[in-house]
Coordinates of C-alpha atoms in Angstrom, one line a residue:
L1 CA -20.1 -40.1 23.4
G2 CA -21.7 -37.1 25.1
C3 CA -18.6 -36.5 27.1
C4 CA -16.6 -35.3 24.1
T5 CA -19.0 -32.7 22.7
P6 CA -18.0 -29.0 22.8
A7 CA -21.1 -28.2 24.9
S8 CA -20.0 -30.6 27.7
V9 CA -16.5 -29.1 27.8
V10 CA -17.7 -25.6 28.5
T11 CA -18.5 -25.4 32.2
D12 CA -20.9 -22.9 33.7
G13 CA -19.2 -20.6 36.2
G14 CA -22.3 -20.8 38.4
G15 CA -25.1 -18.3 37.9
G16 CA -24.5 -17.3 34.2
G17 CA -20.9 -16.2 34.6
G18 CA -19.9 -18.5 31.7
A19 CA -22.1 -16.6 29.3
A20 CA -20.6 -13.3 30.2
A21 CA -17.1 -14.7 29.8
E22 CA -18.0 -16.2 26.4
E23 CA -19.5 -12.9 25.3
R24 CA -16.3 -11.0 26.4
S25 CA -14.1 -13.5 24.6
L26 CA -16.1 -13.0 21.4
F27 CA -15.8 -9.3 21.8
V28 CA -12.0 -9.6 22.2
V29 CA -11.8 -11.8 19.1
R30 CA -13.9 -9.2 17.1
V31 CA -11.7 -6.3 18.2
V32 CA -8.5 -8.3 17.3
Q33 CA -10.0 -9.1 13.9
I34 CA -10.9 -5.4 13.3
A35 CA -7.4 -4.3 14.4
V36 CA -5.7 -6.8 12.0
M37 CA -7.9 -5.8 9.1
C38 CA -7.2 -2.1 9.7
V39 CA -3.4 -2.8 9.8
L40 CA -3.7 -4.8 6.6
A41 CA -5.7 -2.1 4.9
L42 CA -3.3 0.6 5.9
T43 CA -0.4 -1.5 4.6
V44 CA -2.1 -1.9 1.2
V45 CA -3.0 1.8 1.0
F46 CA 0.6 2.9 1.9
G47 CA 2.0 0.3 -0.4
I48 CA 0.0 1.5 -3.4
F49 CA 0.8 5.1 -2.5
F50 CA 4.6 4.6 -2.3
L51 CA 4.5 2.4 -5.4
G52 CA 2.7 5.2 -7.3
C53 CA 5.2 7.8 -6.1
N54 CA 8.1 5.6 -7.1
L55 CA 6.6 5.1 -10.6
L56 CA 5.9 8.8 -10.9
I57 CA 9.5 9.6 -10.0
K58 CA 10.8 7.0 -12.5
S59 CA 8.5 8.4 -15.2
E60 CA 9.7 11.9 -14.6
G61 CA 13.3 10.6 -15.0
M62 CA 12.4 8.9 -18.2
I63 CA 10.7 12.1 -19.5
N64 CA 13.7 14.1 -18.7
F65 CA 16.0 11.5 -20.3
L66 CA 13.9 11.6 -23.5
A67 CA 13.7 15.4 -23.5
K68 CA 17.5 15.5 -23.4
D69 CA 17.7 13.1 -26.3
R70 CA 15.2 15.2 -28.4
R71 CA 17.0 18.5 -28.0
P72 CA 19.0 19.4 -31.1
S73 CA 22.7 18.9 -30.9
K74 CA 25.1 21.8 -30.5
E75 CA 26.3 21.2 -34.1
V76 CA 22.9 21.9 -35.4
E77 CA 22.7 25.1 -33.3
A78 CA 26.0 26.2 -34.7
V79 CA 24.8 25.7 -38.3
V80 CA 21.5 27.6 -37.6
V81 CA 23.2 30.4 -35.7
G82 CA 26.1 30.7 -38.2
P83 CA 24.3 32.5 -41.2
Y84 CA 22.7 35.1 -38.9

């Protein structure tokens, strides 16, 4: 049963070389994890930014559309301007 434990699978490179290799692999794993998290964070930040810009543009379009609807018609202007 002792032959199948993870400790028995790791072989020492003679004189502590295995510990340095294991430490280096842990460092590489940490660097990869940090890089992936940075990419994901940037993706979320830019996604929120572009979504906000898109909503801002759409809201400006809606405001302009409503402003056009709220302007008095030309017929009303003709009636108001007529008596003067």
